[in-house]
Every structure is written in structure tokens, then in C-alpha cells.
Coordinates of C-alpha atoms in Angstrom, one line a residue:
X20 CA 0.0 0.0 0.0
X21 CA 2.6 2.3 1.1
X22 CA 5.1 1.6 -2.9
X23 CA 1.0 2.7 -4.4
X24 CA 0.8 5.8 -2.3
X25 CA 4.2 6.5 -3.1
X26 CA 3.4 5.8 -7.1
X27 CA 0.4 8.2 -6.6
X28 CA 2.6 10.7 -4.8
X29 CA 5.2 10.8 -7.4
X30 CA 2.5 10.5 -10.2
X31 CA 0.6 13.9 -9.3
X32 CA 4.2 15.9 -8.9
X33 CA 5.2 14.6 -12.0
X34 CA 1.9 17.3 -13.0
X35 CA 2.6 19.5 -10.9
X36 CA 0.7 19.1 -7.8
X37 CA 2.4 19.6 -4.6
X38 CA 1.3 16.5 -2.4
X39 CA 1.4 17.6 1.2
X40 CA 2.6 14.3 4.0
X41 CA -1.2 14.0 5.7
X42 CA 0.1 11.2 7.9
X43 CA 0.8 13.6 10.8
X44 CA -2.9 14.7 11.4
X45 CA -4.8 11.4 10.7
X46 CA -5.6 11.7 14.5
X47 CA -7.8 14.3 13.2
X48 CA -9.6 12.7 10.8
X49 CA -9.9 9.8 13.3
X50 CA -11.8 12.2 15.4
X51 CA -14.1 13.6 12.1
X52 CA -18.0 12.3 12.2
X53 CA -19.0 10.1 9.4
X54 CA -21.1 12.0 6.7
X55 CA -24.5 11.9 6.6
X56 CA -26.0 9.9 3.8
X57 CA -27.2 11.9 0.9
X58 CA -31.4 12.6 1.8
X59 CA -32.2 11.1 -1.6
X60 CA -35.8 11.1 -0.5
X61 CA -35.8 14.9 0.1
X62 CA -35.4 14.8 -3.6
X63 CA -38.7 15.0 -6.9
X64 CA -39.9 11.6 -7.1
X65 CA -38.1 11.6 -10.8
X66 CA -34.9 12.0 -9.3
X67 CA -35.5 9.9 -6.6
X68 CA -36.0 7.1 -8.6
X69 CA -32.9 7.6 -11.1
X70 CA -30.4 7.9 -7.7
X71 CA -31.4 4.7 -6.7
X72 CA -31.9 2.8 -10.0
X73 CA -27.8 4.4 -10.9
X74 CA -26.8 3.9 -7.6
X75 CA -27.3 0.2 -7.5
X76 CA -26.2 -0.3 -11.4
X77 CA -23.1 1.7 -10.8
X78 CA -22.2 0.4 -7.5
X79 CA -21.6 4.0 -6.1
X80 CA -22.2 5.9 -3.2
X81 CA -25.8 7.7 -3.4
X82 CA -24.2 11.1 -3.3
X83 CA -21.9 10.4 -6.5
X84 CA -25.2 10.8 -8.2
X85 CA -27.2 13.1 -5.9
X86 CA -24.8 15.9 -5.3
X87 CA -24.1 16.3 -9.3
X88 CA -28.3 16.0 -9.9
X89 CA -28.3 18.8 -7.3
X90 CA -26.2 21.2 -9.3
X91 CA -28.1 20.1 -12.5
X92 CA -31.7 20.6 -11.0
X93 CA -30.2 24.7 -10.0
X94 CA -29.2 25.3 -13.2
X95 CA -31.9 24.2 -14.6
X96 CA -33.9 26.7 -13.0
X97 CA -31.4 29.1 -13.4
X98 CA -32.7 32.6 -13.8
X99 CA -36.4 31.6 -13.9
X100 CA -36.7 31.7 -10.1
X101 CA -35.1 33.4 -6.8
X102 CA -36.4 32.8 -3.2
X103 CA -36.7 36.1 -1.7
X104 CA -35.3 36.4 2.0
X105 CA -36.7 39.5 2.8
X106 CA -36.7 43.3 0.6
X107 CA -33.6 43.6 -1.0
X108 CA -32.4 39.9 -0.3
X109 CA -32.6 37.3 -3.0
X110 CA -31.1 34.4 -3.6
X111 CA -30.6 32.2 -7.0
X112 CA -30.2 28.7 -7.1
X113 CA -26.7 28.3 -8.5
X114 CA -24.8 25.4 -6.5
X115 CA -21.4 25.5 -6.1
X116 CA -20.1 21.4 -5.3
X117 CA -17.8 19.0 -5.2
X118 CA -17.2 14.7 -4.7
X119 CA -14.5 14.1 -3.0
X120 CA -13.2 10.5 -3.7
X121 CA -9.7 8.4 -4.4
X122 CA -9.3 7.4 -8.0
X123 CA -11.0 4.4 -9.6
X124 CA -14.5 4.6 -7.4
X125 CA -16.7 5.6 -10.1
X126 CA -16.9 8.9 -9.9
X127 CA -16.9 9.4 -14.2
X128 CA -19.9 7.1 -14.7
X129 CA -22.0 8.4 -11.7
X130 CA -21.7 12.2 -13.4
X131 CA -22.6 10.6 -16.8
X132 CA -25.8 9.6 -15.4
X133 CA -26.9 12.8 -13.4
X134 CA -25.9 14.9 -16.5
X135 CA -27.6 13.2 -18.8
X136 CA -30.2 15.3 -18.9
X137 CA -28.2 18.5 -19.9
X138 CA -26.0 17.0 -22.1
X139 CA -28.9 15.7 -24.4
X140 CA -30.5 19.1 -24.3
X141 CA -27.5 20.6 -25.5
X142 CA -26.8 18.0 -28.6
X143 CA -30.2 19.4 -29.5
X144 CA -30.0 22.7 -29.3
X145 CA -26.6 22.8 -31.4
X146 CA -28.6 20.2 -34.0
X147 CA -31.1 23.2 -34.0
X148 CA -28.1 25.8 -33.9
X149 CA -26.7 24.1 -37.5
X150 CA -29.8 24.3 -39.0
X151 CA -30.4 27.8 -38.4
X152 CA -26.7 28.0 -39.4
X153 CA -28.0 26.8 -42.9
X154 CA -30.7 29.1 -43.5
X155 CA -28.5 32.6 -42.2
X156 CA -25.5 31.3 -45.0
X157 CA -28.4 30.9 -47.6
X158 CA -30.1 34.6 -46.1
X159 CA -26.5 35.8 -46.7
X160 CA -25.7 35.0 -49.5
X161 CA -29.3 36.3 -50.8
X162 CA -28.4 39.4 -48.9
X163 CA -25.1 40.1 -51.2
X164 CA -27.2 39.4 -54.1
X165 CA -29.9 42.7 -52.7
X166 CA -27.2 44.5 -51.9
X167 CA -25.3 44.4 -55.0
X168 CA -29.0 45.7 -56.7
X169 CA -29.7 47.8 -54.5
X170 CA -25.8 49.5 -55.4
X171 CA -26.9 49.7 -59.2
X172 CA -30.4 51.0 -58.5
X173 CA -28.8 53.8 -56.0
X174 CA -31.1 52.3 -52.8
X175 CA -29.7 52.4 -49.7
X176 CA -29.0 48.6 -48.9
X177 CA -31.0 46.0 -46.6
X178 CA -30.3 45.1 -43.5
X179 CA -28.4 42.2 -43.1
X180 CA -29.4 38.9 -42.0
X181 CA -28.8 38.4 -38.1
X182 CA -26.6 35.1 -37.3
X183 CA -27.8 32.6 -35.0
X184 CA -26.7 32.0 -31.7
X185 CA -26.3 28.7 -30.1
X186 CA -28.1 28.3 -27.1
X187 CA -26.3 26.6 -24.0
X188 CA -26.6 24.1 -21.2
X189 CA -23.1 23.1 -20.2
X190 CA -19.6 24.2 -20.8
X191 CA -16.1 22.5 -19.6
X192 CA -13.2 23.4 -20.3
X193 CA -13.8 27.3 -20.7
X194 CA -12.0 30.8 -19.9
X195 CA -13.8 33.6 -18.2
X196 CA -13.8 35.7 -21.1
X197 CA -15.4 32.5 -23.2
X198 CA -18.0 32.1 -20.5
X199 CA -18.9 35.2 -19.9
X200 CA -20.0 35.4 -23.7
X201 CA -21.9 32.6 -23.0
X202 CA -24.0 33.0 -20.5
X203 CA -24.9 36.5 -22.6
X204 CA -26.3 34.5 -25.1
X205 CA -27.9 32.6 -22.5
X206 CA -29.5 34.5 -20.0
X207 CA -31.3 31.6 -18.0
X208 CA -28.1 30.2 -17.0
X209 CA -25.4 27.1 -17.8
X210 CA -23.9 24.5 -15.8
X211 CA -20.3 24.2 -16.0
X212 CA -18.6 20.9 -15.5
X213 CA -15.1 20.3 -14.0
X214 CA -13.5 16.8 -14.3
X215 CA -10.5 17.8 -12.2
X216 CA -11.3 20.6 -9.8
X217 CA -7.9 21.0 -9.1
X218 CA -6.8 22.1 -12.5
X219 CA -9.6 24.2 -13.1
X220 CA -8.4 26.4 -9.4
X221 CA -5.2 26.2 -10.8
X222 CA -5.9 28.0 -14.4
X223 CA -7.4 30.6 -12.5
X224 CA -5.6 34.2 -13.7
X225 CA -3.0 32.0 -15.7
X226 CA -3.3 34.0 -18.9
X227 CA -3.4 37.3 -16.7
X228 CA 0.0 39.0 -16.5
X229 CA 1.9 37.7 -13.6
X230 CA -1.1 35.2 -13.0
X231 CA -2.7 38.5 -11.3
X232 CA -6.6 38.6 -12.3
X233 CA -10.1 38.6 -11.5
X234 CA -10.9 35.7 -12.3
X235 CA -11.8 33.9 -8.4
X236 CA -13.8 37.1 -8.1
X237 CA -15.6 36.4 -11.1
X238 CA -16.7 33.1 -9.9
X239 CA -17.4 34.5 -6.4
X240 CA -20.0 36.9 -8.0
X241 CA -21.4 34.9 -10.3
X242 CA -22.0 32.0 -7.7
X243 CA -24.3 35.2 -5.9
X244 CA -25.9 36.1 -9.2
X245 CA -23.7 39.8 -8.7
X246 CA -23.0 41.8 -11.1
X247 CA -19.9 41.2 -13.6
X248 CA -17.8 43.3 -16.4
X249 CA -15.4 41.1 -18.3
X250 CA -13.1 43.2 -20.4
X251 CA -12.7 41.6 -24.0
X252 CA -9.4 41.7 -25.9
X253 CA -12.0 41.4 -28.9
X254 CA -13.7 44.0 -28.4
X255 CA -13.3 47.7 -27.3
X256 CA -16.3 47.8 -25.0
X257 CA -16.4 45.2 -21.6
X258 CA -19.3 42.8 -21.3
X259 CA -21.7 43.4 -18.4
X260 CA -23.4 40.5 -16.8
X261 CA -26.0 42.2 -14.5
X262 CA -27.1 38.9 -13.6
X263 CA -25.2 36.1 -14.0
X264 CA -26.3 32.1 -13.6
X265 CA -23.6 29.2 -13.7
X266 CA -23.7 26.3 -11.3
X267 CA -20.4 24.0 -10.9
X268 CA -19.8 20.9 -10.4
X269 CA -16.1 19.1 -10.3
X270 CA -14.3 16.4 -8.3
X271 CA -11.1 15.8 -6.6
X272 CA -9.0 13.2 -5.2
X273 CA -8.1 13.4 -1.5
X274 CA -4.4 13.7 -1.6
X275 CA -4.7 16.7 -4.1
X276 CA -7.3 18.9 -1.7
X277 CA -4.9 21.1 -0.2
X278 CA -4.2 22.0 -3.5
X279 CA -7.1 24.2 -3.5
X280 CA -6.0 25.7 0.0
X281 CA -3.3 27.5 -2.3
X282 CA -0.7 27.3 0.7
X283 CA -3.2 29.5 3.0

């Protein structure tokens, strides 16, 4: 056990990860009260039924399936709903969470099953993104035709054709600046995924000069719906999110965690 841990050890250095010695305060976790089971009957009856049914296929703890569902549910709703607290205090339901599990205990195939849902809605939406696609390239090209007439005839020329936009459920791997222009386009809200949560807290600021950004503030206010600006290199003008909607979901392995601590 101990030549494996030493393999793993070596393994996650080898990318870059600096593996802190735990074995020093395992008195601590000694002393740590189990986990309550995920409440999968707190959940719709839908849901309820697909945690279970997964659950017992997969061979997986309940919350490998729950916690991800969770996430998916919030963004779901997205910007549709907020619970109001009191005046002036609302809350969205974007969920910000994480399983935390040692490789090879089916984390991959318990996400797969919870996501399902979102994924499938987003191969259709980008099947009815393409066709749209087709019929702005044929407006277009109808468009050059007008205004080429409307050039000889001395008109003023029409207005061109507006391209589509695809609509979005989910994005992974994704900067700021990407995401921000999506959830523009998608004002209800997306769900972003994150195999390795690690990584993702890692690229944060890392095409910023001197890894110095906004870019763990941008996540902080758009997990409170708060307003955002995202300067654009493309573009002259910053894009303002006055609302913004993006539930996460991401896992990491246990001997990587204090990655995320960033030395603090």
C-alpha cells in the first residue's frame, strides 16, 4: 500500500501538484463524524428514482449521483426563479459542489448519469443551432445578391441577416472571457462541468499578466448572481453581466485537496 501511495505521490508531482505528508494529522480525521447519507428522498420523485436505480447499477455511493443532480436541478432553473429572503435579499439557485473520492471509485460514470439530462438538451439545441446556421448562409448569400442591386439601382442597402446564436446548457473546459459570452447569449443560465477541480483552481488568472486577475472574483460573484464586467481583448467595449447564472460541479481526489488551500 505504502510503494501505491508513493506511485500516486510521485505520479501527481510529476503534473505539478504539490502532495502535502497527511500522515501527521490522521488523528484528526480519526476524530471527524461520518457523513450523513445523501437525503435522496428529500429529492422530486423523478430524481429519486434515477439515484437509486444508478446507484445500485453503478455500484456507487448515493451522493456520486445526488450531489451532481443537485447542481443540475439549480441550473436548470437558473434565472427563472429566486427565493426572496426578505426586501432587498434574493437568492438564486446556483450550487457550487464537489465529490471528493480516491481514483477508480466511479466517480466518471455516476456524473454521466446525473448529467444526462443536460447534455442531451445541448446536442439538440446545437442540431437546431446548425440548422439555423444553414438558412442565415443561404439569407446571406441572398443578402449580397440585394445589396449588389440595390448598389446599381442607387437604394440604400437592406439590413443584413442576423446570425444565430447557439443556445447553452453546459460548458467545460472554458475561460472567463469564453463564458462570460456565453452566458450573454444565454440568459437563464449554464452549468459548467469540471472533471478535475484541481486544474480548473489552478488555471485561474493564468493567462493574466503575472497570474494577477479577477478571475476567483468572477466566480465568487457569479456564484451570488452579482454583477460582472469582463473586459474583451476582442472588443473595445467590456461585457456586463447584471445577472449572471452558472452552477459547478467538479471532483477531486483526496491527496490533491490542499491543493485548493493554495498554501493559506
Amino acid at each position: 500500500m505504502r510503494g501505491a501511495e508513493r506511485g500516486f505521490d510521485e505520479a501527481y508531482r510529476g503534473m505539478g501538484f504539490d502532495i502535502t505528508d497527511i500522515t501527521d494529522i490522521t488523528d484528526v480525521f480519526k476524530e471527524l463524524p461520518y457523513a450523513s447519507e445523501f437525503p435522496v428522498d428529500a429529492m422530486p420523485s423523478a430524481c429519486r428514482a434515477l439515484i437509486r436505480e444508478a446507484t445500485a447499477s453503478i455500484e456507487c455511493p448515493s451522493e456520486f449521483v445526488g450531489v451532481p443532480m443537485l447542481v443540475v436541478l439549480g441550473a436548470a432553473i437558473g434565472n427563472s426563479r429566486t427565493i426572496k429572503l426578505k426586501e432587498g435579499w434574493e437568492e438564486g439557485a446556483a450550487i457550487y459542489a464537489a465529490i471528493i473520492a480516491d481514483p477508480g471509485e466511479k466517480k466518471t460514470p455516476a456524473l454521466k448519469e446525473a448529467t444526462k439530462p443536460v447534455t442531451k438538451k445541448q446536442a439538440e439545441l446545437r442540431e437546431t443551432y446548425r440548422e439555423k446556421e444553414d438558412e442565415f448562409k443561404r439569407e446571406l448569400r441572398e443578402y449580397e445578391v440585394d445589396k449588389k442591386d440595390a448598389a446599381k439601382a442607387g437604394e440604400p442597402a437592406p439590413p443584413p441577416p442576423e446570425a444565430p446564436t447557439m443556445e447553452r446548457t453546459v460548458v467545460e473546459d472554458t475561460t472567463v472571457e469564453a463564458l462570460a459570452a456565453v452566458m450573454d447569449g444565454t440568459p437563464r443560465g449554464v452549468l459548467a462541468l469540471r472533471d478535475e477541480l484541481a486544474a480548473w483552481v489552478k488555471s485561474m488568472d493564468q493567462y493574466k499578466a503575472g497570474g494577477k486577475g479577477a478571475d476567483r472574483q468572477f466566480w465568487l460573484s457569479a456564484w451570488s448572481n452579482g454583477y460582472v464586467s469582463v473586459d474583451r481583448k476582442s472588443r473595445g467595449e467590456p461585457l456586463i453581466l447584471s445577472r449572471p447564472f452558472v452552477g459547478v460541479f467538479g471532483s477531486i481526489q483526496p491527496a490533491i485537496l490542499p491543493e485548493l488551500g493554495g498554501g493559506r
